[in-house]
Amino acid sequence: MKYEEIKLVNNEVGHRFELTVEGYTAFIDYKIKKDKAYLIHTEAPEELKGKGVAEALVEKTLIYLEEQHLKLVPLCPYVQLFLKRHPDWNRLVAE
């Protein structure tokens, strides 16, 4: 599932990107400094595991970062794994 119909929420107060599916919220903690977004930690509730929500969350987050002209610093192991599986997104990784 890609979850195209579900909107990514940038919770600026909580410093996290959120995707709510079936009443549960998956999120990526982040920090933004200048033109770089540091993705720190990805978490999906147990109820959403195995449904592709974390992958959709990362993809929507990367689309958002690209639209905002931000470079990516992938500190989160899940985001790093996503980049290995989808190397075309490495275009966003900060040098």
JSON list of C-alpha atoms in Angstrom, two decimals:
[
{"chain": "A", "resi": 1, "resn": "MET", "atom": "CA", "xyz": [0.00, 0.00, 0.00]},
{"chain": "A", "resi": 2, "resn": "LYS", "atom": "CA", "xyz": [1.20, 3.47, -0.83]},
{"chain": "A", "resi": 3, "resn": "TYR", "atom": "CA", "xyz": [-1.35, 5.48, 1.18]},
{"chain": "A", "resi": 4, "resn": "GLU", "atom": "CA", "xyz": [-1.51, 8.22, -1.48]},
{"chain": "A", "resi": 5, "resn": "GLU", "atom": "CA", "xyz": [-4.78, 9.51, -0.06]},
{"chain": "A", "resi": 6, "resn": "ILE", "atom": "CA", "xyz": [-3.33, 10.08, 3.42]},
{"chain": "A", "resi": 7, "resn": "LYS", "atom": "CA", "xyz": [-1.65, 13.43, 3.95]},
{"chain": "A", "resi": 8, "resn": "LEU", "atom": "CA", "xyz": [1.75, 13.75, 5.58]},
{"chain": "A", "resi": 9, "resn": "VAL", "atom": "CA", "xyz": [1.62, 16.07, 8.59]},
{"chain": "A", "resi": 10, "resn": "ASN", "atom": "CA", "xyz": [4.64, 18.18, 9.50]},
{"chain": "A", "resi": 11, "resn": "ASN", "atom": "CA", "xyz": [4.22, 18.56, 13.26]},
{"chain": "A", "resi": 12, "resn": "GLU", "atom": "CA", "xyz": [6.64, 21.46, 13.66]},
{"chain": "A", "resi": 13, "resn": "VAL", "atom": "CA", "xyz": [6.02, 21.77, 17.41]},
{"chain": "A", "resi": 14, "resn": "GLY", "atom": "CA", "xyz": [6.83, 18.09, 17.99]},
{"chain": "A", "resi": 15, "resn": "HIS", "atom": "CA", "xyz": [9.62, 18.08, 15.37]},
{"chain": "A", "resi": 16, "resn": "ARG", "atom": "CA", "xyz": [8.19, 15.07, 13.58]},
{"chain": "A", "resi": 17, "resn": "PHE", "atom": "CA", "xyz": [6.56, 14.03, 10.34]},
{"chain": "A", "resi": 18, "resn": "GLU", "atom": "CA", "xyz": [3.38, 12.05, 10.96]},
{"chain": "A", "resi": 19, "resn": "LEU", "atom": "CA", "xyz": [1.16, 9.68, 9.01]},
{"chain": "A", "resi": 20, "resn": "THR", "atom": "CA", "xyz": [-2.08, 8.55, 10.66]},
{"chain": "A", "resi": 21, "resn": "VAL", "atom": "CA", "xyz": [-3.56, 5.27, 9.41]},
{"chain": "A", "resi": 22, "resn": "GLU", "atom": "CA", "xyz": [-6.52, 3.44, 10.94]},
{"chain": "A", "resi": 23, "resn": "GLY", "atom": "CA", "xyz": [-6.40, 5.81, 13.93]},
{"chain": "A", "resi": 24, "resn": "TYR", "atom": "CA", "xyz": [-2.73, 5.11, 14.68]},
{"chain": "A", "resi": 25, "resn": "THR", "atom": "CA", "xyz": [0.13, 7.51, 14.02]},
{"chain": "A", "resi": 26, "resn": "ALA", "atom": "CA", "xyz": [3.55, 6.57, 12.66]},
{"chain": "A", "resi": 27, "resn": "PHE", "atom": "CA", "xyz": [6.22, 9.26, 12.82]},
{"chain": "A", "resi": 28, "resn": "ILE", "atom": "CA", "xyz": [9.76, 10.33, 12.01]},
{"chain": "A", "resi": 29, "resn": "ASP", "atom": "CA", "xyz": [11.53, 12.56, 14.52]},
{"chain": "A", "resi": 30, "resn": "TYR", "atom": "CA", "xyz": [13.59, 15.27, 12.83]},
{"chain": "A", "resi": 31, "resn": "LYS", "atom": "CA", "xyz": [15.67, 18.39, 13.28]},
{"chain": "A", "resi": 32, "resn": "ILE", "atom": "CA", "xyz": [16.09, 20.99, 10.57]},
{"chain": "A", "resi": 33, "resn": "LYS", "atom": "CA", "xyz": [19.19, 23.18, 10.54]},
{"chain": "A", "resi": 34, "resn": "LYS", "atom": "CA", "xyz": [19.69, 25.61, 7.68]},
{"chain": "A", "resi": 35, "resn": "ASP", "atom": "CA", "xyz": [19.12, 23.59, 4.49]},
{"chain": "A", "resi": 36, "resn": "LYS", "atom": "CA", "xyz": [19.46, 20.13, 6.08]},
{"chain": "A", "resi": 37, "resn": "ALA", "atom": "CA", "xyz": [16.84, 17.81, 7.56]},
{"chain": "A", "resi": 38, "resn": "TYR", "atom": "CA", "xyz": [18.20, 15.30, 10.05]},
{"chain": "A", "resi": 39, "resn": "LEU", "atom": "CA", "xyz": [15.88, 12.29, 10.19]},
{"chain": "A", "resi": 40, "resn": "ILE", "atom": "CA", "xyz": [16.55, 10.81, 13.62]},
{"chain": "A", "resi": 41, "resn": "HIS", "atom": "CA", "xyz": [14.05, 8.06, 14.39]},
{"chain": "A", "resi": 42, "resn": "THR", "atom": "CA", "xyz": [11.15, 6.33, 12.64]},
{"chain": "A", "resi": 43, "resn": "GLU", "atom": "CA", "xyz": [8.43, 4.59, 14.62]},
{"chain": "A", "resi": 44, "resn": "ALA", "atom": "CA", "xyz": [5.20, 2.83, 13.69]},
{"chain": "A", "resi": 45, "resn": "PRO", "atom": "CA", "xyz": [2.72, 1.46, 16.24]},
{"chain": "A", "resi": 46, "resn": "GLU", "atom": "CA", "xyz": [2.53, -2.32, 16.53]},
{"chain": "A", "resi": 47, "resn": "GLU", "atom": "CA", "xyz": [-0.95, -2.20, 14.98]},
{"chain": "A", "resi": 48, "resn": "LEU", "atom": "CA", "xyz": [0.51, -0.83, 11.72]},
{"chain": "A", "resi": 49, "resn": "LYS", "atom": "CA", "xyz": [3.54, -3.11, 11.41]},
{"chain": "A", "resi": 50, "resn": "GLY", "atom": "CA", "xyz": [3.73, -5.08, 8.17]},
{"chain": "A", "resi": 51, "resn": "LYS", "atom": "CA", "xyz": [1.29, -2.79, 6.36]},
{"chain": "A", "resi": 52, "resn": "GLY", "atom": "CA", "xyz": [3.85, -0.62, 4.55]},
{"chain": "A", "resi": 53, "resn": "VAL", "atom": "CA", "xyz": [3.07, 2.45, 6.63]},
{"chain": "A", "resi": 54, "resn": "ALA", "atom": "CA", "xyz": [6.68, 3.19, 7.66]},
{"chain": "A", "resi": 55, "resn": "GLU", "atom": "CA", "xyz": [7.81, 2.91, 4.04]},
{"chain": "A", "resi": 56, "resn": "ALA", "atom": "CA", "xyz": [5.01, 5.24, 2.89]},
{"chain": "A", "resi": 57, "resn": "LEU", "atom": "CA", "xyz": [5.93, 7.66, 5.69]},
{"chain": "A", "resi": 58, "resn": "VAL", "atom": "CA", "xyz": [9.58, 7.79, 4.62]},
{"chain": "A", "resi": 59, "resn": "GLU", "atom": "CA", "xyz": [8.65, 8.22, 0.96]},
{"chain": "A", "resi": 60, "resn": "LYS", "atom": "CA", "xyz": [6.20, 11.04, 1.71]},
{"chain": "A", "resi": 61, "resn": "THR", "atom": "CA", "xyz": [8.81, 12.69, 3.94]},
{"chain": "A", "resi": 62, "resn": "LEU", "atom": "CA", "xyz": [11.44, 12.55, 1.19]},
{"chain": "A", "resi": 63, "resn": "ILE", "atom": "CA", "xyz": [8.99, 14.06, -1.29]},
{"chain": "A", "resi": 64, "resn": "TYR", "atom": "CA", "xyz": [8.32, 16.86, 1.21]},
{"chain": "A", "resi": 65, "resn": "LEU", "atom": "CA", "xyz": [12.06, 17.47, 1.74]},
{"chain": "A", "resi": 66, "resn": "GLU", "atom": "CA", "xyz": [12.64, 17.63, -2.00]},
{"chain": "A", "resi": 67, "resn": "GLU", "atom": "CA", "xyz": [9.76, 20.10, -2.46]},
{"chain": "A", "resi": 68, "resn": "GLN", "atom": "CA", "xyz": [11.24, 22.27, 0.32]},
{"chain": "A", "resi": 69, "resn": "HIS", "atom": "CA", "xyz": [14.74, 22.09, -1.25]},
{"chain": "A", "resi": 70, "resn": "LEU", "atom": "CA", "xyz": [16.16, 20.47, 1.89]},
{"chain": "A", "resi": 71, "resn": "LYS", "atom": "CA", "xyz": [19.09, 18.05, 1.94]},
{"chain": "A", "resi": 72, "resn": "LEU", "atom": "CA", "xyz": [18.79, 14.82, 3.88]},
{"chain": "A", "resi": 73, "resn": "VAL", "atom": "CA", "xyz": [20.97, 13.59, 6.74]},
{"chain": "A", "resi": 74, "resn": "PRO", "atom": "CA", "xyz": [19.68, 10.05, 7.37]},
{"chain": "A", "resi": 75, "resn": "LEU", "atom": "CA", "xyz": [20.55, 9.24, 10.99]},
{"chain": "A", "resi": 76, "resn": "CYS", "atom": "CA", "xyz": [17.68, 6.77, 11.39]},
{"chain": "A", "resi": 77, "resn": "PRO", "atom": "CA", "xyz": [18.56, 3.14, 10.55]},
{"chain": "A", "resi": 78, "resn": "TYR", "atom": "CA", "xyz": [15.15, 2.60, 8.92]},
{"chain": "A", "resi": 79, "resn": "VAL", "atom": "CA", "xyz": [15.64, 5.62, 6.64]},
{"chain": "A", "resi": 80, "resn": "GLN", "atom": "CA", "xyz": [19.13, 4.32, 5.77]},
{"chain": "A", "resi": 81, "resn": "LEU", "atom": "CA", "xyz": [17.60, 0.94, 4.86]},
{"chain": "A", "resi": 82, "resn": "PHE", "atom": "CA", "xyz": [14.95, 2.67, 2.75]},
{"chain": "A", "resi": 83, "resn": "LEU", "atom": "CA", "xyz": [17.71, 4.51, 0.84]},
{"chain": "A", "resi": 84, "resn": "LYS", "atom": "CA", "xyz": [19.50, 1.22, 0.15]},
{"chain": "A", "resi": 85, "resn": "ARG", "atom": "CA", "xyz": [16.27, -0.24, -1.25]},
{"chain": "A", "resi": 86, "resn": "HIS", "atom": "CA", "xyz": [15.46, 2.93, -3.23]},
{"chain": "A", "resi": 87, "resn": "PRO", "atom": "CA", "xyz": [18.85, 4.38, -4.28]},
{"chain": "A", "resi": 88, "resn": "ASP", "atom": "CA", "xyz": [17.25, 6.99, -6.53]},
{"chain": "A", "resi": 89, "resn": "TRP", "atom": "CA", "xyz": [16.44, 8.95, -3.35]},
{"chain": "A", "resi": 90, "resn": "ASN", "atom": "CA", "xyz": [20.16, 9.29, -2.56]},
{"chain": "A", "resi": 91, "resn": "ARG", "atom": "CA", "xyz": [19.98, 12.45, -4.65]},
{"chain": "A", "resi": 92, "resn": "LEU", "atom": "CA", "xyz": [18.73, 14.18, -1.49]},
{"chain": "A", "resi": 93, "resn": "VAL", "atom": "CA", "xyz": [21.53, 13.02, 0.81]},
{"chain": "A", "resi": 94, "resn": "ALA", "atom": "CA", "xyz": [23.74, 15.87, 2.01]},
{"chain": "A", "resi": 95, "resn": "GLU", "atom": "CA", "xyz": [27.41, 15.61, 1.09]}
]
